mmCIF file with all atom_site columns, C-alpha atoms in Angstrom:
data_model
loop_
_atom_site.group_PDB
_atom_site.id
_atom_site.type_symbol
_atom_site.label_atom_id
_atom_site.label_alt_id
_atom_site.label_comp_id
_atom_site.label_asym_id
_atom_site.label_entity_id
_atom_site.label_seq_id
_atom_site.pdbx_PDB_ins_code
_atom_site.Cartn_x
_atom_site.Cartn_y
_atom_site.Cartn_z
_atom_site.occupancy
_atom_site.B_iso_or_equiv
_atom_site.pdbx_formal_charge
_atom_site.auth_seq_id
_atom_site.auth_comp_id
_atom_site.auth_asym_id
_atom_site.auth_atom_id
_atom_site.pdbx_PDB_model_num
ATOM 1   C CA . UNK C 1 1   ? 7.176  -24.442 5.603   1.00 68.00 ? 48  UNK C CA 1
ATOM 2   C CA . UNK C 1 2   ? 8.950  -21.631 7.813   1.00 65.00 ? 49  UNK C CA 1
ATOM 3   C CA . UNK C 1 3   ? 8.513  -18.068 6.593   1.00 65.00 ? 50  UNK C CA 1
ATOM 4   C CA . UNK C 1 4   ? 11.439 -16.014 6.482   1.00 59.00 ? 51  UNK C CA 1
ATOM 5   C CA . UNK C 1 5   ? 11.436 -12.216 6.518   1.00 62.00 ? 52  UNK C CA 1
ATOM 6   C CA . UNK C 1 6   ? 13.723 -10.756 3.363   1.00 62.00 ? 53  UNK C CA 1
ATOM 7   C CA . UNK C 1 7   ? 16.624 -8.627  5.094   1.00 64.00 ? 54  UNK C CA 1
ATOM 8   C CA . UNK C 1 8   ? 17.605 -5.628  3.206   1.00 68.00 ? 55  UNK C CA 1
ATOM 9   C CA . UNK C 1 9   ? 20.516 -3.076  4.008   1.00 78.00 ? 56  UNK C CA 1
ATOM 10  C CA . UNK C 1 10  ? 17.714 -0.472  2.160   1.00 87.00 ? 57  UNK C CA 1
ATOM 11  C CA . UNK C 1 11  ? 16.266 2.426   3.472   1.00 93.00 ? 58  UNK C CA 1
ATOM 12  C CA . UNK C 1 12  ? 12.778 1.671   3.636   1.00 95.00 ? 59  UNK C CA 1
ATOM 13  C CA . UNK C 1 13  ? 9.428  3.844   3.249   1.00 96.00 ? 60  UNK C CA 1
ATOM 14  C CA . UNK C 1 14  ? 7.726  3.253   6.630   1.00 96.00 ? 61  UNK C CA 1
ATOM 15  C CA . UNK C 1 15  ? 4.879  4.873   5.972   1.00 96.00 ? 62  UNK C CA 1
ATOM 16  C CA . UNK C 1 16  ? 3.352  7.628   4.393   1.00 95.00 ? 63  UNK C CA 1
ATOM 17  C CA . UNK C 1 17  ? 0.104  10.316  4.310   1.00 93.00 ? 64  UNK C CA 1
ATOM 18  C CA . UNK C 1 18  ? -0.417 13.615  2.938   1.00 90.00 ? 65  UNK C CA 1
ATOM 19  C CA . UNK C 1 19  ? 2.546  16.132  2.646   1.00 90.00 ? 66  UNK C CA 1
ATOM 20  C CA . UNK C 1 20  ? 4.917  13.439  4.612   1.00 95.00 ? 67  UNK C CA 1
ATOM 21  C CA . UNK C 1 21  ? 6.419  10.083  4.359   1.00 96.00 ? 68  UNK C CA 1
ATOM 22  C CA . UNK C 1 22  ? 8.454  8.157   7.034   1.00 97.00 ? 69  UNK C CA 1
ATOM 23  C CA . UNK C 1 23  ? 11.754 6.643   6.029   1.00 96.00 ? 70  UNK C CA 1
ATOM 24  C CA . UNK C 1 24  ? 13.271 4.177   8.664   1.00 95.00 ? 71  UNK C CA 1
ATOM 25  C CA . UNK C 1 25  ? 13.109 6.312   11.588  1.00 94.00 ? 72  UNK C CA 1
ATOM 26  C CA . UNK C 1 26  ? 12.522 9.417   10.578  1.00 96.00 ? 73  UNK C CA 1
ATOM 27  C CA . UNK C 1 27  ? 9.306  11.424  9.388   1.00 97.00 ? 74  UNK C CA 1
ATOM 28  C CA . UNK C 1 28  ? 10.025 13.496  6.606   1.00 96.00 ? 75  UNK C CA 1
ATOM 29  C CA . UNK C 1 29  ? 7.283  16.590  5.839   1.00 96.00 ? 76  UNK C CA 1
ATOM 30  C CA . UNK C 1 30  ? 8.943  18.225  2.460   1.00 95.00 ? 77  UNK C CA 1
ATOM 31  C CA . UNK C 1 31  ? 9.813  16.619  -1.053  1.00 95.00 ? 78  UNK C CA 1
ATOM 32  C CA . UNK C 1 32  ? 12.894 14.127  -0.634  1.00 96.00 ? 79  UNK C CA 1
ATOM 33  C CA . UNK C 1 33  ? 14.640 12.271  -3.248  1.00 96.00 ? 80  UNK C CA 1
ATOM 34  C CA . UNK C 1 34  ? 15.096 8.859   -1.977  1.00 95.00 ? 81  UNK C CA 1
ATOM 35  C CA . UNK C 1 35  ? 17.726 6.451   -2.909  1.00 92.00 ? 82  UNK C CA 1
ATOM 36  C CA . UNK C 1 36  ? 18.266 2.440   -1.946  1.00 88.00 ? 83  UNK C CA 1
ATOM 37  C CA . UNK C 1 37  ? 21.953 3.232   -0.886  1.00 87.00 ? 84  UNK C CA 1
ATOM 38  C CA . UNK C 1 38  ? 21.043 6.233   1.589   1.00 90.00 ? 85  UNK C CA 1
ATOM 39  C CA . UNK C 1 39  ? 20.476 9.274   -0.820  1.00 93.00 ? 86  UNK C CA 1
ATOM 40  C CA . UNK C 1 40  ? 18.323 11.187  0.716   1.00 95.00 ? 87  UNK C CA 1
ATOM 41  C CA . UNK C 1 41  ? 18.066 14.564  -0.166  1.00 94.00 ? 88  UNK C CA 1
ATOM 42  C CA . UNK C 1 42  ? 15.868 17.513  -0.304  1.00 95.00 ? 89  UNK C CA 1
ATOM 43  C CA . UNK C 1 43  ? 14.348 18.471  -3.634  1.00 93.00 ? 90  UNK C CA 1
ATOM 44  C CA . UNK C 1 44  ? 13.336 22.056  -3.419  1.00 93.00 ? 91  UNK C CA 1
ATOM 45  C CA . UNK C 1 45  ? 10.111 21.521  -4.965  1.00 92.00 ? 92  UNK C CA 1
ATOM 46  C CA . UNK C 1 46  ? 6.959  21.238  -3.035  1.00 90.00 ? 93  UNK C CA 1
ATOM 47  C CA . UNK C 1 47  ? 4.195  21.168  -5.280  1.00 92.00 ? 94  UNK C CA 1
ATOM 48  C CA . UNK C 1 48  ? 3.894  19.865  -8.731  1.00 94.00 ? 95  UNK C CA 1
ATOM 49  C CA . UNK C 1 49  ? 2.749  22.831  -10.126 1.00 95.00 ? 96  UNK C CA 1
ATOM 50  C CA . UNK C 1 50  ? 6.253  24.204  -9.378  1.00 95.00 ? 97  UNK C CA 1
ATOM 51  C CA . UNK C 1 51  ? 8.125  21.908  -11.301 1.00 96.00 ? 98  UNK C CA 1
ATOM 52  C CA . UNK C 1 52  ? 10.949 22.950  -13.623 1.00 96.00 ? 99  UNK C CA 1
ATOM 53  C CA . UNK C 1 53  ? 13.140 21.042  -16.703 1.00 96.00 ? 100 UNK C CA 1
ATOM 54  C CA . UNK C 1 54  ? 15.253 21.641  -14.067 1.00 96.00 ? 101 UNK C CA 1
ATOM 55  C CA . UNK C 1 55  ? 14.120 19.278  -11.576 1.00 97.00 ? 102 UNK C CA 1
ATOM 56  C CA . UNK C 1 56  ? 14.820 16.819  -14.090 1.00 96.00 ? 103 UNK C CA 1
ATOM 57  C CA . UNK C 1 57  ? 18.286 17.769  -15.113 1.00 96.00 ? 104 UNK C CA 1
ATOM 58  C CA . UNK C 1 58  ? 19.470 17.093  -11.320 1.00 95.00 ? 105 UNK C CA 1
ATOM 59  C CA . UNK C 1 59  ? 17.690 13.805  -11.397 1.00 95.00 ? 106 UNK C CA 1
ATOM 60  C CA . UNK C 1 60  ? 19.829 13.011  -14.510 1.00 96.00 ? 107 UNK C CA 1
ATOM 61  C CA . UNK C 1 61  ? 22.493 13.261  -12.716 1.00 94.00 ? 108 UNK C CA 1
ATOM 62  C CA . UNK C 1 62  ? 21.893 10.333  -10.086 1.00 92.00 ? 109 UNK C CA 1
ATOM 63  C CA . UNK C 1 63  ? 23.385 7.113   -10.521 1.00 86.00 ? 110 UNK C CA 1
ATOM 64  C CA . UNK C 1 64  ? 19.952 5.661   -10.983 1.00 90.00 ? 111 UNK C CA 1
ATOM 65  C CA . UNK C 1 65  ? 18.631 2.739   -13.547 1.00 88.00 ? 112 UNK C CA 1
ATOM 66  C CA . UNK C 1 66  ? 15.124 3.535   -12.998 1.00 92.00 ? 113 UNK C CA 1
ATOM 67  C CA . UNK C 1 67  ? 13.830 6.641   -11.394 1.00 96.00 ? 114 UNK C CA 1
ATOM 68  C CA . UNK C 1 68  ? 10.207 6.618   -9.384  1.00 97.00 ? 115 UNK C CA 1
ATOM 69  C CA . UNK C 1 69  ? 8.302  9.682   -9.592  1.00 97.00 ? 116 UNK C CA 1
ATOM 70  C CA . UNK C 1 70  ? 5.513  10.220  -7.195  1.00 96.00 ? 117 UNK C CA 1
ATOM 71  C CA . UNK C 1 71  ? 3.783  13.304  -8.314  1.00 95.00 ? 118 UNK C CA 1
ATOM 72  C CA . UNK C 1 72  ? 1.271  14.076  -5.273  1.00 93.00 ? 119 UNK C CA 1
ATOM 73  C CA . UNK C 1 73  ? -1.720 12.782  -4.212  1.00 93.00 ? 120 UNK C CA 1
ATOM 74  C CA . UNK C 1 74  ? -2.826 12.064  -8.223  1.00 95.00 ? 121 UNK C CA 1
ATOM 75  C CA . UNK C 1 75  ? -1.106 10.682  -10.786 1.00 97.00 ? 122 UNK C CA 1
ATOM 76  C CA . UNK C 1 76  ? 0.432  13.276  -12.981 1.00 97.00 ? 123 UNK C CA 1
ATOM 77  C CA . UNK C 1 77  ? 2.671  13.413  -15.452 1.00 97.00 ? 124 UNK C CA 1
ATOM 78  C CA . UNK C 1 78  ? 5.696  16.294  -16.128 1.00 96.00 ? 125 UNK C CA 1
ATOM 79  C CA . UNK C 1 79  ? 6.110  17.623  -19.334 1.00 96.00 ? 126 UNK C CA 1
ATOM 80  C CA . UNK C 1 80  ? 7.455  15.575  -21.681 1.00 95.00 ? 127 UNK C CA 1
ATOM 81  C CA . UNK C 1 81  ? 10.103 18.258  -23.046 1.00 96.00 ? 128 UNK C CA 1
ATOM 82  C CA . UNK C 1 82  ? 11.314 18.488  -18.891 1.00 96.00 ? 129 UNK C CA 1
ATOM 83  C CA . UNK C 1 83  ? 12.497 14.538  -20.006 1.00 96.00 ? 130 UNK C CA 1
ATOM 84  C CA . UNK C 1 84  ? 15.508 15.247  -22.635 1.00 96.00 ? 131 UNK C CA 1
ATOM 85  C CA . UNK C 1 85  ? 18.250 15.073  -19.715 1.00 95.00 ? 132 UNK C CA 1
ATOM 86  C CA . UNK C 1 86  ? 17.224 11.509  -18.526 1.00 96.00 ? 133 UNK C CA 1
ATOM 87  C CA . UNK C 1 87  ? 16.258 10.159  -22.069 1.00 95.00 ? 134 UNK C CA 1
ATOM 88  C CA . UNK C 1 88  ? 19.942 11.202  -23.191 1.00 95.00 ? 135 UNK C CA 1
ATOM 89  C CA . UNK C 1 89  ? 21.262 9.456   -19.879 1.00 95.00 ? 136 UNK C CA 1
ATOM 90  C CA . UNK C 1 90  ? 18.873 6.777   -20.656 1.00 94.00 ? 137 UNK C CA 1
ATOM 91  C CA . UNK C 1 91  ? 17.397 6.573   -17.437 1.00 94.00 ? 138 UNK C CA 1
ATOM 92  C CA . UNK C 1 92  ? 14.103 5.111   -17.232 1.00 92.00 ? 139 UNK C CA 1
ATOM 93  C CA . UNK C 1 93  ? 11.257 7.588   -15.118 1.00 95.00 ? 140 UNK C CA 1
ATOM 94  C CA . UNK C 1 94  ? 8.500  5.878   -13.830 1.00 97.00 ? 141 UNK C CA 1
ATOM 95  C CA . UNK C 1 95  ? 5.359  8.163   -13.103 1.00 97.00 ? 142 UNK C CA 1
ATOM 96  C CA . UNK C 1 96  ? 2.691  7.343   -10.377 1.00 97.00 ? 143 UNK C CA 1
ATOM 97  C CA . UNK C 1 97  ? 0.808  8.823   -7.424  1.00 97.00 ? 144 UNK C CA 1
ATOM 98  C CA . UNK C 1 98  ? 3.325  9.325   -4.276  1.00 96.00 ? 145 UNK C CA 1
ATOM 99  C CA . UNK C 1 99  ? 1.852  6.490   -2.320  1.00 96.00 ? 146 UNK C CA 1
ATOM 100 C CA . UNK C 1 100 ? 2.239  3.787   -5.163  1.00 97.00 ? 147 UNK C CA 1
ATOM 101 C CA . UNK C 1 101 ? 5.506  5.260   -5.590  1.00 97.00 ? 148 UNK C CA 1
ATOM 102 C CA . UNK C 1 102 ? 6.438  4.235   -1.942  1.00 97.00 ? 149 UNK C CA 1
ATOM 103 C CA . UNK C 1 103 ? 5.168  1.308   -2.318  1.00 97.00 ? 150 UNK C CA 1
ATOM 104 C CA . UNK C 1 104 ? 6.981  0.455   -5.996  1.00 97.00 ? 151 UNK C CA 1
ATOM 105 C CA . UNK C 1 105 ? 10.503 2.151   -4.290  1.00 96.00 ? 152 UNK C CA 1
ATOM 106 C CA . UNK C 1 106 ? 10.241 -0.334  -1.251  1.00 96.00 ? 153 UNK C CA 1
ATOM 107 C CA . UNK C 1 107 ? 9.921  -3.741  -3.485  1.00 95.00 ? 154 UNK C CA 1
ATOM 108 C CA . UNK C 1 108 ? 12.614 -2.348  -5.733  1.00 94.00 ? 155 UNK C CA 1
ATOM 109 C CA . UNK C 1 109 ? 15.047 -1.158  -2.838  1.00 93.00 ? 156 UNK C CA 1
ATOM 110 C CA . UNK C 1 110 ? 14.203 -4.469  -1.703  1.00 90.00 ? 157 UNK C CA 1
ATOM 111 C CA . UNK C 1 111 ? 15.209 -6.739  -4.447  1.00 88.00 ? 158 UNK C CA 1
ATOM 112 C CA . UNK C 1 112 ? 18.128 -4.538  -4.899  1.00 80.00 ? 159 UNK C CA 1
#
């Protein structure tokens, strides 16, 4: 049996470490909102303690199914209130740790 690599016209998460990721090419050192079809876009937010319902509301606005939120180094979740704008869109958020987040973003980017 011959092994064939997938091909994906993605962007994909190179790599990643604290406070920066790598996507294709380029090294990225602040938050980034990250899309399969080339969004990529600052999010003026660089800690999770700084947060706002906000945040959320522009999120709601993507043309997303499923959005992947990496929230640091832990796993932590936003509050729940901060949700309303993508429950109404119903847009599913998925909350993990930034480097499962890569991970989860590259296999669905992948698969399309």
């Amino acid at each position: 049996m011959k092994f064939q690599p997938d091909r994906s016209s993605a962007q994909t998460i190179r790599g990643y470490g604290p406070g920066w990721i790598a996507i294709d090419a380029d090294r990225i050192e602040h938050s980034v909102v990250v899309g399969a079809s080339g969004l990529r876009q600052a999010w003026d937010c660089s800690r999770f303690e700084e947060l706002t319902a906000a945040h959320f509301e522009a999120l709601a606005s993507l043309d997303a199914e499923v959005i992947v939120f990496g929230s640091g180094l832990r796993n932590r979740f936003p509050h729940p209130a901060w949700l309303r704008p993508l429950m109404e869109r119903r847009l599913g958020l998925e909350t993990m740790d930034t480097q499962a987040a890569c991970r989860t973003y590259n296999i669905l980017a992948g698969e399309g």
